N, CA, C and O atoms as CSV, one atom per row, in Angstrom:
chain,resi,resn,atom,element,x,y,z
A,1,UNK,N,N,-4.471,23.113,-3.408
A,1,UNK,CA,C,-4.421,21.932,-2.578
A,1,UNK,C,C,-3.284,21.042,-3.089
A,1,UNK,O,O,-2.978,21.215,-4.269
A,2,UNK,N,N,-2.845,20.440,-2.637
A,2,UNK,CA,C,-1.123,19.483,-2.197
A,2,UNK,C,C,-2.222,18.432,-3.253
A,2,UNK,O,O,-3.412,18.587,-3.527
A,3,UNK,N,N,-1.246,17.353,-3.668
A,3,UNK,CA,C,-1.626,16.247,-4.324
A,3,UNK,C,C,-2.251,15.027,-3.247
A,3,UNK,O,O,-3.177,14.217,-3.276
A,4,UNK,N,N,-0.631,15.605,-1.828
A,4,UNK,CA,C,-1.141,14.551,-1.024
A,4,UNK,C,C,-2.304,14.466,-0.350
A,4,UNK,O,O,-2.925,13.442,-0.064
A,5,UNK,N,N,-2.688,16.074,-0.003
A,5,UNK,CA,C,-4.576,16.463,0.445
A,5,UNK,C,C,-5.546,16.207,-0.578
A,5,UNK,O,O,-6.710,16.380,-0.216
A,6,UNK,N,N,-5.410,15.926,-1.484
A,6,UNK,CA,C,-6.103,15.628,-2.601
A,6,UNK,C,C,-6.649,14.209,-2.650
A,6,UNK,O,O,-7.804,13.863,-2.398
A,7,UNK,N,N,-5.744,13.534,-2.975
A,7,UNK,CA,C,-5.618,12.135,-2.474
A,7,UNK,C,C,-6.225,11.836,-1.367
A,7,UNK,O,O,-7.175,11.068,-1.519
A,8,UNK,N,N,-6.024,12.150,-0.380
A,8,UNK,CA,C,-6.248,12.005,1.047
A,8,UNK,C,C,-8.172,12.477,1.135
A,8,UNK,O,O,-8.905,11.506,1.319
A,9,UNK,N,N,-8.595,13.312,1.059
A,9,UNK,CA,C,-9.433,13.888,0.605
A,9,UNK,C,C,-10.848,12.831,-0.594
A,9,UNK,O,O,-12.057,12.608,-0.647
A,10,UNK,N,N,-9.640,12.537,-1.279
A,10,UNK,CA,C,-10.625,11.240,-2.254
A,10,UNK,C,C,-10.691,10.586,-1.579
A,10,UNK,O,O,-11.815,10.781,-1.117
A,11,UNK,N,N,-10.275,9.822,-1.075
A,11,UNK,CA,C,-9.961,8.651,-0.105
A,11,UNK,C,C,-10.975,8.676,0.988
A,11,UNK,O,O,-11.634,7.667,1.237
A,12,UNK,N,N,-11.137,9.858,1.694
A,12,UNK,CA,C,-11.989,10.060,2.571
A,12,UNK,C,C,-13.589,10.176,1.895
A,12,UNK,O,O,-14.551,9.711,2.507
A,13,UNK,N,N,-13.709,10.731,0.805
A,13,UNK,CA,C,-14.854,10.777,0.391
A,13,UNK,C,C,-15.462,9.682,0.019
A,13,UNK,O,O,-16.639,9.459,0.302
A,14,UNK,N,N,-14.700,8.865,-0.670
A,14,UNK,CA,C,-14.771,6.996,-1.501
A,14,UNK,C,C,-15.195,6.769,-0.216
A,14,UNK,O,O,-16.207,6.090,-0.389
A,15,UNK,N,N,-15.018,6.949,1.233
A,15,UNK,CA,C,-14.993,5.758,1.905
A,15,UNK,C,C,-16.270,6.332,2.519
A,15,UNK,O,O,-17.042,5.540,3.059
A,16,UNK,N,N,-16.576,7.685,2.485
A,16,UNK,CA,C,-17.781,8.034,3.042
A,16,UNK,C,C,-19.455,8.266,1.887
A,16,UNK,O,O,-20.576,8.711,2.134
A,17,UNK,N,N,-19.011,7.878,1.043
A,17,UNK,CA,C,-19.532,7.723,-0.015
A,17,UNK,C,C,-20.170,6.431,-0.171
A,17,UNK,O,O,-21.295,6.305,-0.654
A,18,UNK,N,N,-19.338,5.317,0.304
A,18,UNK,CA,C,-19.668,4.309,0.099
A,18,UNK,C,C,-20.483,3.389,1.716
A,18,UNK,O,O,-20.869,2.234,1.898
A,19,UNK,N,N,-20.436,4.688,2.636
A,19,UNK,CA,C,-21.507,4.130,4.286
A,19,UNK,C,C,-22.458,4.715,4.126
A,19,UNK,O,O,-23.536,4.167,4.359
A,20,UNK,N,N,-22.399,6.030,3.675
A,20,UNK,CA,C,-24.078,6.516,3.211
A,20,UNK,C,C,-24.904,5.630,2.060
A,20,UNK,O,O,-26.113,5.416,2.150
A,21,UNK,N,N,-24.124,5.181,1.040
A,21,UNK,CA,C,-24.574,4.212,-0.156
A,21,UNK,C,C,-25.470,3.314,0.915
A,21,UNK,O,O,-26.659,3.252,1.230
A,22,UNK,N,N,-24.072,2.565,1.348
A,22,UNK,CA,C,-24.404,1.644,2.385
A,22,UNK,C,C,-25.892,1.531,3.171
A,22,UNK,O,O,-26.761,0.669,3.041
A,23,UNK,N,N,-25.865,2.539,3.903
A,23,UNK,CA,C,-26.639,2.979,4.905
A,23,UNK,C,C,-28.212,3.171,4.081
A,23,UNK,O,O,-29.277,2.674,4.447
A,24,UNK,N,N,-27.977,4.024,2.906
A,24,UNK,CA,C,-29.889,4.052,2.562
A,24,UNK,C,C,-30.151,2.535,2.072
A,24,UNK,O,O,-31.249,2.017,2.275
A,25,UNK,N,N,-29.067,1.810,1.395
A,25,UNK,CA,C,-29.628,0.844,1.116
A,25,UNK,C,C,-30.268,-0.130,1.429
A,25,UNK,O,O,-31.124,-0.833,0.891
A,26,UNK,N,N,-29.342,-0.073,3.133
A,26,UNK,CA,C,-30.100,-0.870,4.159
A,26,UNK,C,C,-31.535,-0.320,4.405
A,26,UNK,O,O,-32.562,-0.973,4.224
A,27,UNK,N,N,-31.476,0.882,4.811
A,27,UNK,CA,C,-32.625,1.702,4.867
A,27,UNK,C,C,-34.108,1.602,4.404
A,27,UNK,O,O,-35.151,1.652,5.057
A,28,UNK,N,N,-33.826,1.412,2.793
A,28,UNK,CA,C,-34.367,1.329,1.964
A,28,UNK,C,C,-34.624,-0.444,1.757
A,28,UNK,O,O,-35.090,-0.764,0.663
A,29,UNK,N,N,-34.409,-1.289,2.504
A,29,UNK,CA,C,-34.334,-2.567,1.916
A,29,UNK,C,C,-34.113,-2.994,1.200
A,29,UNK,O,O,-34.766,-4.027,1.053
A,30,UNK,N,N,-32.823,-2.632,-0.165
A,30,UNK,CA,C,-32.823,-2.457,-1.523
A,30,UNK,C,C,-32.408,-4.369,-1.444
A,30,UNK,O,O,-33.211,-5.130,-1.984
A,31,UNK,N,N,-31.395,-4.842,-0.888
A,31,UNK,CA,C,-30.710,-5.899,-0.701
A,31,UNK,C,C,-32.450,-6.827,-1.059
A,31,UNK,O,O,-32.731,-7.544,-2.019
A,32,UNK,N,N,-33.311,-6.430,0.128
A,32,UNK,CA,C,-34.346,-7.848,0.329
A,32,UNK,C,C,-34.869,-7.871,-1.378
A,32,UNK,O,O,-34.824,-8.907,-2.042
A,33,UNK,N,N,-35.354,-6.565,-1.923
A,33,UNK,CA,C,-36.395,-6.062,-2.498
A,33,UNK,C,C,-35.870,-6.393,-4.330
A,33,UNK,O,O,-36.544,-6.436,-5.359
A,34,UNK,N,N,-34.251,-6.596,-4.056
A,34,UNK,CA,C,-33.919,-6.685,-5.762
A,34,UNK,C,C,-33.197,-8.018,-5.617
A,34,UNK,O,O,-32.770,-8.551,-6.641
A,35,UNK,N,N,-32.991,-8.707,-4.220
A,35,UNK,CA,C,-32.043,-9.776,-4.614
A,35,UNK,C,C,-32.663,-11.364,-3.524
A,35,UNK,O,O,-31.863,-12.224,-3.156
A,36,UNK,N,N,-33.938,-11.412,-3.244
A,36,UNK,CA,C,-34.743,-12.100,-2.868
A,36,UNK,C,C,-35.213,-13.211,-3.680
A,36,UNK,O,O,-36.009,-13.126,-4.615
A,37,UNK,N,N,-34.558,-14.430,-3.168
A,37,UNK,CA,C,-35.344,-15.607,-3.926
A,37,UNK,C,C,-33.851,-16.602,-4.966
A,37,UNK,O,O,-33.876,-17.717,-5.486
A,38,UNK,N,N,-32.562,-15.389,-4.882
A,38,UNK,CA,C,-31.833,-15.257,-5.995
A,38,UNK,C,C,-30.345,-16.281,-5.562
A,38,UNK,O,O,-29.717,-15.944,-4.559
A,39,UNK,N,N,-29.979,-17.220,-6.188
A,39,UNK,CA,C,-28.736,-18.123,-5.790
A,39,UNK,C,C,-27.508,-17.414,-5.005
A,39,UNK,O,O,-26.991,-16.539,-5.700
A,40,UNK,N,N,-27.198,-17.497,-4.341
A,40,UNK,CA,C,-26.025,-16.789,-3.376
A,40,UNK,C,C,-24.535,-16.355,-4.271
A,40,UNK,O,O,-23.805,-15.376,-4.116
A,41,UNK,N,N,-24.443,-17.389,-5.146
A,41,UNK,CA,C,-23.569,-16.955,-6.322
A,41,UNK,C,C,-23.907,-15.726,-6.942
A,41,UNK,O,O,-23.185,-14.740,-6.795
A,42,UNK,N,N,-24.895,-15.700,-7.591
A,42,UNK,CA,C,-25.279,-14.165,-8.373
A,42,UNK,C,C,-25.415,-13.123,-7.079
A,42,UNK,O,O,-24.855,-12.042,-7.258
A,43,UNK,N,N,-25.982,-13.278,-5.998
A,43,UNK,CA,C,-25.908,-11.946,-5.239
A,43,UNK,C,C,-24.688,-11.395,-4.650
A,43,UNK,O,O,-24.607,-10.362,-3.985
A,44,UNK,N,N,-23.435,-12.472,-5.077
A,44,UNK,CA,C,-22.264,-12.363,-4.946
A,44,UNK,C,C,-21.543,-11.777,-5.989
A,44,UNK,O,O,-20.440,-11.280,-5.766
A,45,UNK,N,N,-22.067,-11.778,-7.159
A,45,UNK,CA,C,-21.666,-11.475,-8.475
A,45,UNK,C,C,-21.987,-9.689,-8.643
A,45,UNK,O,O,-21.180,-8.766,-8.757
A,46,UNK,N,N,-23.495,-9.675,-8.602
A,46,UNK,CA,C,-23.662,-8.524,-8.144
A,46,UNK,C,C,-23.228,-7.423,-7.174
A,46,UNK,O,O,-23.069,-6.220,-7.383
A,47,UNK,N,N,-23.104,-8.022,-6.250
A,47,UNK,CA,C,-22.598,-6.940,-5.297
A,47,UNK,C,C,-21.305,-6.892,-5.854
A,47,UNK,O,O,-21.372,-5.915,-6.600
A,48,UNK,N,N,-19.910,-7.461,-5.963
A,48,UNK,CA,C,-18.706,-7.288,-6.997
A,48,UNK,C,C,-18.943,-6.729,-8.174
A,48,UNK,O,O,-17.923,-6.160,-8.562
A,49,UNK,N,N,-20.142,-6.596,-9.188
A,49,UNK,CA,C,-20.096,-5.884,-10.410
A,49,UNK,C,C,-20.459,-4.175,-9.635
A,49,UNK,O,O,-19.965,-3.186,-10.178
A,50,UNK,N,N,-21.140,-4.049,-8.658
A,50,UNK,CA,C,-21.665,-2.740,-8.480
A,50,UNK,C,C,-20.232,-2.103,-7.379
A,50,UNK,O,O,-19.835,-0.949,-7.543
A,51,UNK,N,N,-19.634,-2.963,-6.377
A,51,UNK,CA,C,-18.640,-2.373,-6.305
A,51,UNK,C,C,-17.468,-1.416,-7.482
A,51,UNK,O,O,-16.970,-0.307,-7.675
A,52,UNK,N,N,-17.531,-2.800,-8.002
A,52,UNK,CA,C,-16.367,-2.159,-9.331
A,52,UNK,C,C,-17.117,-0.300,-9.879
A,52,UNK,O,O,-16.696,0.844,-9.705
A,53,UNK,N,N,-18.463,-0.925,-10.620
A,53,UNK,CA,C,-19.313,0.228,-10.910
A,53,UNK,C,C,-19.293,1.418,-10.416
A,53,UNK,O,O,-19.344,2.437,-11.105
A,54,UNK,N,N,-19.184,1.377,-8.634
A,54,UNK,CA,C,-19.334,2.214,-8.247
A,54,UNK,C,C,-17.982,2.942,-7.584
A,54,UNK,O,O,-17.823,4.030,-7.031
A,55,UNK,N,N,-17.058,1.804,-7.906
A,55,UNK,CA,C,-15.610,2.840,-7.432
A,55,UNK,C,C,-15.146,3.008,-8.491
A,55,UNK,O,O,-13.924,3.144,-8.425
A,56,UNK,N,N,-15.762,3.098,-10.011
A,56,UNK,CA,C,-14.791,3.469,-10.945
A,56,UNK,C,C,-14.567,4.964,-11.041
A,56,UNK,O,O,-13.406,5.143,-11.408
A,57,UNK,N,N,-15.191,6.083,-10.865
A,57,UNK,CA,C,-15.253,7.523,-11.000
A,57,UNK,C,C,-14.046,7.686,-9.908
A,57,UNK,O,O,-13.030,8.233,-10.335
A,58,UNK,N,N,-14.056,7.306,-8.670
A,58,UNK,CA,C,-13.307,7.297,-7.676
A,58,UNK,C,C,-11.138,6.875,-8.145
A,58,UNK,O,O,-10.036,7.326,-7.832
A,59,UNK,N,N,-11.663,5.887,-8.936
A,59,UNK,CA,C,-10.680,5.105,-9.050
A,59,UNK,C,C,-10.045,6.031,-9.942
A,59,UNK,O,O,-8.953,6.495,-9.614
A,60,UNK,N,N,-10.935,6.584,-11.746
A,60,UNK,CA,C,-10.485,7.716,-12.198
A,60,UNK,C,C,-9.821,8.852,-12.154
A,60,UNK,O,O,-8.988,9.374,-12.896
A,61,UNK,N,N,-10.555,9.287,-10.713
A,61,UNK,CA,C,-10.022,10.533,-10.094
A,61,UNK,C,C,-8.764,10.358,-9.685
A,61,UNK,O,O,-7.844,11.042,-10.134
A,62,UNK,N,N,-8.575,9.298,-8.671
A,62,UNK,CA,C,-7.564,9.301,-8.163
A,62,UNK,C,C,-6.117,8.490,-8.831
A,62,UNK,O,O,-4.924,8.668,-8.585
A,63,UNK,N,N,-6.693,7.713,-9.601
A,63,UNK,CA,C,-5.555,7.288,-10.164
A,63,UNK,C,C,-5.525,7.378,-11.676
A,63,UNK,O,O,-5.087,6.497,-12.416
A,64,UNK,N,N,-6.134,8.751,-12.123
A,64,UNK,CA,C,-5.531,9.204,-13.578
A,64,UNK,C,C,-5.414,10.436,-13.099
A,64,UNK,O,O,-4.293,10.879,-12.847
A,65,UNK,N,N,-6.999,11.478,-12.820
A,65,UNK,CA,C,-6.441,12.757,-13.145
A,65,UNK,C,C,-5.813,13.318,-12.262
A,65,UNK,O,O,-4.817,14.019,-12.436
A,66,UNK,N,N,-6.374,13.044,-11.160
A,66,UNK,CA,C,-5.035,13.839,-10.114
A,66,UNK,C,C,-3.870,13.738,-10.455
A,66,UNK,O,O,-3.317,14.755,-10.872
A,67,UNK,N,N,-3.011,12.293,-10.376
A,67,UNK,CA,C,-1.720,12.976,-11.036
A,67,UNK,C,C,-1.008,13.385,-12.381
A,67,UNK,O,O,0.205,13.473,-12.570
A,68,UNK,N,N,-2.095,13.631,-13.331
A,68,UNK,CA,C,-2.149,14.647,-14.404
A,68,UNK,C,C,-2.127,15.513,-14.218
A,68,UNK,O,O,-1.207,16.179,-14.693
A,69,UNK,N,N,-3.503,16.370,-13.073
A,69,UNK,CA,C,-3.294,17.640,-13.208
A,69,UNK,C,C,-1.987,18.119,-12.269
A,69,UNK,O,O,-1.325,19.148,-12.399
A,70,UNK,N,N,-1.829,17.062,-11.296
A,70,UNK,CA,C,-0.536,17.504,-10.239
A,70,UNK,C,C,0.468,17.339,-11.195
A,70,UNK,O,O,1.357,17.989,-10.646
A,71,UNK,N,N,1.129,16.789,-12.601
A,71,UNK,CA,C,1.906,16.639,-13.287
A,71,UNK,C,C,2.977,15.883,-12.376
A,71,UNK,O,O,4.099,16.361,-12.207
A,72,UNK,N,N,2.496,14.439,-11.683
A,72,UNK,CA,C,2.585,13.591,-11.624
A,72,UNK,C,C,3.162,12.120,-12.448
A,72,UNK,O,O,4.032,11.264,-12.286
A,73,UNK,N,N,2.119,12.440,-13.371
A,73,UNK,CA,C,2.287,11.486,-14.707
A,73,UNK,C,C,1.994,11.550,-15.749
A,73,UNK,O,O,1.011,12.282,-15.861
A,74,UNK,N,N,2.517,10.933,-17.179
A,74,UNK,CA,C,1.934,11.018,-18.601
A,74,UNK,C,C,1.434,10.207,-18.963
A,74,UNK,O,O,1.287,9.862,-20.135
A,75,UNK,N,N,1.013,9.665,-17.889
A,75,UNK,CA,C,0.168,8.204,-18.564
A,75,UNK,C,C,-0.930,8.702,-18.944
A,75,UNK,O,O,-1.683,9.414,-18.279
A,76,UNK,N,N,-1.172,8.023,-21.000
A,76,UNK,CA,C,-2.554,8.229,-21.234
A,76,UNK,C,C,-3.524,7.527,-21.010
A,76,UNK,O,O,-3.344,6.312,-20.923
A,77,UNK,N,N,-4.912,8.109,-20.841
A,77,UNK,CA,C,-5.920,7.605,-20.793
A,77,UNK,C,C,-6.328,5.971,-21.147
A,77,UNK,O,O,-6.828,5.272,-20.266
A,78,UNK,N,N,-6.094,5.500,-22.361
A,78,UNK,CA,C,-6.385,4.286,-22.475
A,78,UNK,C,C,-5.427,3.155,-22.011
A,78,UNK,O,O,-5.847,2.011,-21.837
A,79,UNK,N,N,-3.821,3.583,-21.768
A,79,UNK,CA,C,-3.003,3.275,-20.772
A,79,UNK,C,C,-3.573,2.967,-19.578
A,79,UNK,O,O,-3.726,1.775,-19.313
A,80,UNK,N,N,-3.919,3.802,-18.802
A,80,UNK,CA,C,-4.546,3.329,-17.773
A,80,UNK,C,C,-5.987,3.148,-17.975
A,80,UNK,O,O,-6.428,2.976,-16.839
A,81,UNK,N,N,-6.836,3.101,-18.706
A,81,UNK,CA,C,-8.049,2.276,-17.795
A,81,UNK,C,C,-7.429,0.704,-18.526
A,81,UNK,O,O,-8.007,-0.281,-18.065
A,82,UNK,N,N,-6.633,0.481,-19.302
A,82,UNK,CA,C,-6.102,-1.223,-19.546
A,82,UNK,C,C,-5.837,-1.354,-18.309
A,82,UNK,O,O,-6.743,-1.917,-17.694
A,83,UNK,N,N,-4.790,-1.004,-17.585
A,83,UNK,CA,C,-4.240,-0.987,-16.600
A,83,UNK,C,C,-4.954,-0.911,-15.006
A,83,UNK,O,O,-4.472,-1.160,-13.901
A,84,UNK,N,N,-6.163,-0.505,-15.381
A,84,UNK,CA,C,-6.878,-0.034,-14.328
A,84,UNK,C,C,-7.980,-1.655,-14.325
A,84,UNK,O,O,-8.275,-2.357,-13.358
A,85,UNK,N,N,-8.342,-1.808,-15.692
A,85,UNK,CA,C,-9.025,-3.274,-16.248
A,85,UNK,C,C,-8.384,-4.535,-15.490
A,85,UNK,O,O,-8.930,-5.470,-14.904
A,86,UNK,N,N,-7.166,-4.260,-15.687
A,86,UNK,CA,C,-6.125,-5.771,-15.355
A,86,UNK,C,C,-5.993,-5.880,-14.091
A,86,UNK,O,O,-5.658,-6.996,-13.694
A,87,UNK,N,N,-6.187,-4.890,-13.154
A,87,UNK,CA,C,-6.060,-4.647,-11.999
A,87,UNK,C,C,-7.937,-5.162,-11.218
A,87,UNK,O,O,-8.319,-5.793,-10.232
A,88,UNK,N,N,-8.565,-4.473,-12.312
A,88,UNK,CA,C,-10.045,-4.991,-11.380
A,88,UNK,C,C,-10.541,-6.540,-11.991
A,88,UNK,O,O,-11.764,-6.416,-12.050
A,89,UNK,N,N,-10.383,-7.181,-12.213
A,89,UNK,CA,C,-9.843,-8.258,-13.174
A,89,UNK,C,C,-10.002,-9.075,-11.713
A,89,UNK,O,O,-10.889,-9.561,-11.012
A,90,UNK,N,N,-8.225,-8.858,-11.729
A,90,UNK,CA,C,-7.469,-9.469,-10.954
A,90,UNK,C,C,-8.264,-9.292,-9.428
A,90,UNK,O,O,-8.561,-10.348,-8.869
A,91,UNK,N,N,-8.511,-8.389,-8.944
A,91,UNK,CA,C,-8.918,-8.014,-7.648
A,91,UNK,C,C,-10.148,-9.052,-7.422
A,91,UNK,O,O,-10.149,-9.993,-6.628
A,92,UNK,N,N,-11.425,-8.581,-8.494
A,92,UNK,CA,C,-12.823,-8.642,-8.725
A,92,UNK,C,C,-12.819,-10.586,-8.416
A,92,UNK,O,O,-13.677,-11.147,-7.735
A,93,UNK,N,N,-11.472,-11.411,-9.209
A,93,UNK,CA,C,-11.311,-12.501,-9.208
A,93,UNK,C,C,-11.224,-13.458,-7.953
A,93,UNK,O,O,-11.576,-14.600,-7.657
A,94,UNK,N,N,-10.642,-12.506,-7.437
A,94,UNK,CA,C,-9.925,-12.571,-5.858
A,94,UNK,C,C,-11.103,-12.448,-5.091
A,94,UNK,O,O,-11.578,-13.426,-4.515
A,95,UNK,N,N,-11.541,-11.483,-5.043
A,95,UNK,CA,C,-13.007,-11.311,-4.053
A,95,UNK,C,C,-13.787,-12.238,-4.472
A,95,UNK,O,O,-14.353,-12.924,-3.621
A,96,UNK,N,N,-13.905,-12.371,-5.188
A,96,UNK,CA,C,-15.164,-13.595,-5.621
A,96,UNK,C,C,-14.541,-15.259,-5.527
A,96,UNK,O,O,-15.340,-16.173,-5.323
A,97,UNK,N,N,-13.333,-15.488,-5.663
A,97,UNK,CA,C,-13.121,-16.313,-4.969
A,97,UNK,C,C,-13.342,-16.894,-3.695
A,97,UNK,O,O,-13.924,-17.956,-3.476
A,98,UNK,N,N,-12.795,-16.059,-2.803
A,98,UNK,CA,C,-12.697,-15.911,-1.317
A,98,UNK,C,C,-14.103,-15.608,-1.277
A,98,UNK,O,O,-14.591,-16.665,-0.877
A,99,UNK,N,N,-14.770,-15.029,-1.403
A,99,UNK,CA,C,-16.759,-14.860,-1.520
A,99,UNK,C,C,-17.213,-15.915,-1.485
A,99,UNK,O,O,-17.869,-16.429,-0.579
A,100,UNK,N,N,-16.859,-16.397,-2.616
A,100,UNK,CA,C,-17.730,-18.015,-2.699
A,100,UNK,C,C,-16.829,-19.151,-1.725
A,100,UNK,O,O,-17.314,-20.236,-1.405
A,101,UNK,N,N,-15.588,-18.754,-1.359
A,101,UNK,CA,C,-15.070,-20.403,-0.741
A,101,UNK,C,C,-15.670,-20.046,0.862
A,101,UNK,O,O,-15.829,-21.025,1.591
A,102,UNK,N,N,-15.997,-18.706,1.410
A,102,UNK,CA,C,-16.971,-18.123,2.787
A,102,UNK,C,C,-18.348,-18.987,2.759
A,102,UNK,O,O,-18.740,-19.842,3.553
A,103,UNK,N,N,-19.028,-18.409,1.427
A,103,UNK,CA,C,-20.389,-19.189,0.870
A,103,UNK,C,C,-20.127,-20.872,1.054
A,103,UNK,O,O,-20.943,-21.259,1.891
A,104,UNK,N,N,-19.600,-21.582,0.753
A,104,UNK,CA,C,-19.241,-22.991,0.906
A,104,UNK,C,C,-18.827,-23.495,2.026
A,104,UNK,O,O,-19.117,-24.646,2.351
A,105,UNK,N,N,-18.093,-22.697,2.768
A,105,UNK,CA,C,-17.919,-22.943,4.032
A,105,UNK,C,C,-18.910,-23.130,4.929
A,105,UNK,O,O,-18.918,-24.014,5.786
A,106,UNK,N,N,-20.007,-22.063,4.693
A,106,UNK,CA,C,-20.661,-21.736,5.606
A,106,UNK,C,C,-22.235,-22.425,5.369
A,106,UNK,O,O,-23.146,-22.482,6.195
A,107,UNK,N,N,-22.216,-23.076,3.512
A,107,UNK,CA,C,-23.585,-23.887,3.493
A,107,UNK,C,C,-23.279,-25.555,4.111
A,107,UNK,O,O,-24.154,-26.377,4.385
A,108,UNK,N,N,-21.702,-25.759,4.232
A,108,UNK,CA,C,-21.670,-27.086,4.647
A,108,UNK,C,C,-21.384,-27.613,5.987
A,108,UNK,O,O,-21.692,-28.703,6.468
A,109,UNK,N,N,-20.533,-26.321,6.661
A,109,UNK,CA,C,-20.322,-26.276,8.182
A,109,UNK,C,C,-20.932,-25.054,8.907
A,109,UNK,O,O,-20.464,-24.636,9.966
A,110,UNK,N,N,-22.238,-24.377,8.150
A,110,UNK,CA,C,-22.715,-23.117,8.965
A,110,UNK,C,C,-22.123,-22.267,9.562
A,110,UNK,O,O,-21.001,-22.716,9.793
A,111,UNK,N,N,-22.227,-21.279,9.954
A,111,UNK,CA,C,-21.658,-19.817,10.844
A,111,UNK,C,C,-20.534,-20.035,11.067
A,111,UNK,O,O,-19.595,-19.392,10.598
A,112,UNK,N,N,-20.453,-20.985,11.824
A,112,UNK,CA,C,-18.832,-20.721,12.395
A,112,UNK,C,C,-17.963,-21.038,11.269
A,112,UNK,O,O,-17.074,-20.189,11.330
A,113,UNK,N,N,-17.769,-21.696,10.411
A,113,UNK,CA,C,-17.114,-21.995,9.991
A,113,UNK,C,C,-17.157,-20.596,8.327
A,113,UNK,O,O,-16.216,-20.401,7.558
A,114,UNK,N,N,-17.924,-20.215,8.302
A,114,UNK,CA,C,-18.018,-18.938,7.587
A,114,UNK,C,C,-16.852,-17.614,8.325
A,114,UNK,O,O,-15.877,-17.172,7.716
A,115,UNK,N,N,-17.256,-17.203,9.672
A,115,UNK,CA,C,-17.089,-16.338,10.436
A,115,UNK,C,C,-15.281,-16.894,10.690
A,115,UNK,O,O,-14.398,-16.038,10.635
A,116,UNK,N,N,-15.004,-18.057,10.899
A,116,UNK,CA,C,-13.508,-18.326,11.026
A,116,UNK,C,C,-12.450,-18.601,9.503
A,116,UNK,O,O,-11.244,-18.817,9.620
């Protein structure tokens, strides 16, 4: 398999990986049943720690070993997960920003002003 079907391939799986996740959880009521009762900040916190959690194997795959084994790159291992750190950091910061300024929007001017 090509690096670029490879890739392509992860990509497709991460994303179908993560509507079935999706999907039992709803299913399952996991949302009411573990995060009921709980400040909108932390269920915001949470869902960003389990994202990260759960795209790190993904993130591995695709952005260490594949282009190792495609001989791609020599970047070592602790090279990139620093690199991979500074990056979810940065991202994780970002989402939770914009998370909570939605959350504020929307406890002081309700829906619409969440949704716009």
């Amino acid at each position: 398999m090509t690096y670029a079907r490879a890739r392509l391939w992860l990509g497709i799986s991460n994303v179908g990986f993560f509507v079935v996740l999706s999907v039992l959880a709803l299913w399952l009521d996991l949302p009411h049943r573990f995060l009921a009762g709980r400040t909108a900040p932390f269920v915001l916190a949470v869902a960003l720690a389990s994202y990260i959690l759960i795209s790190f194997p993904f993130d591995v795959f695709g952005g260490y070993l594949l282009p190792v084994w495609h001989q791609r790159t020599s970047l070592s291992l602790p090279v990139f997960l620093v690199a991979w750190l500074r990056g979810v950091l940065s991202q994780g910061l970002l989402m939770g920003f914009c998370g909570y300024a939605i959350l504020l929007a929307g406890s002081y001017a309700g829906t619409a002003a969440s949704i716009a």
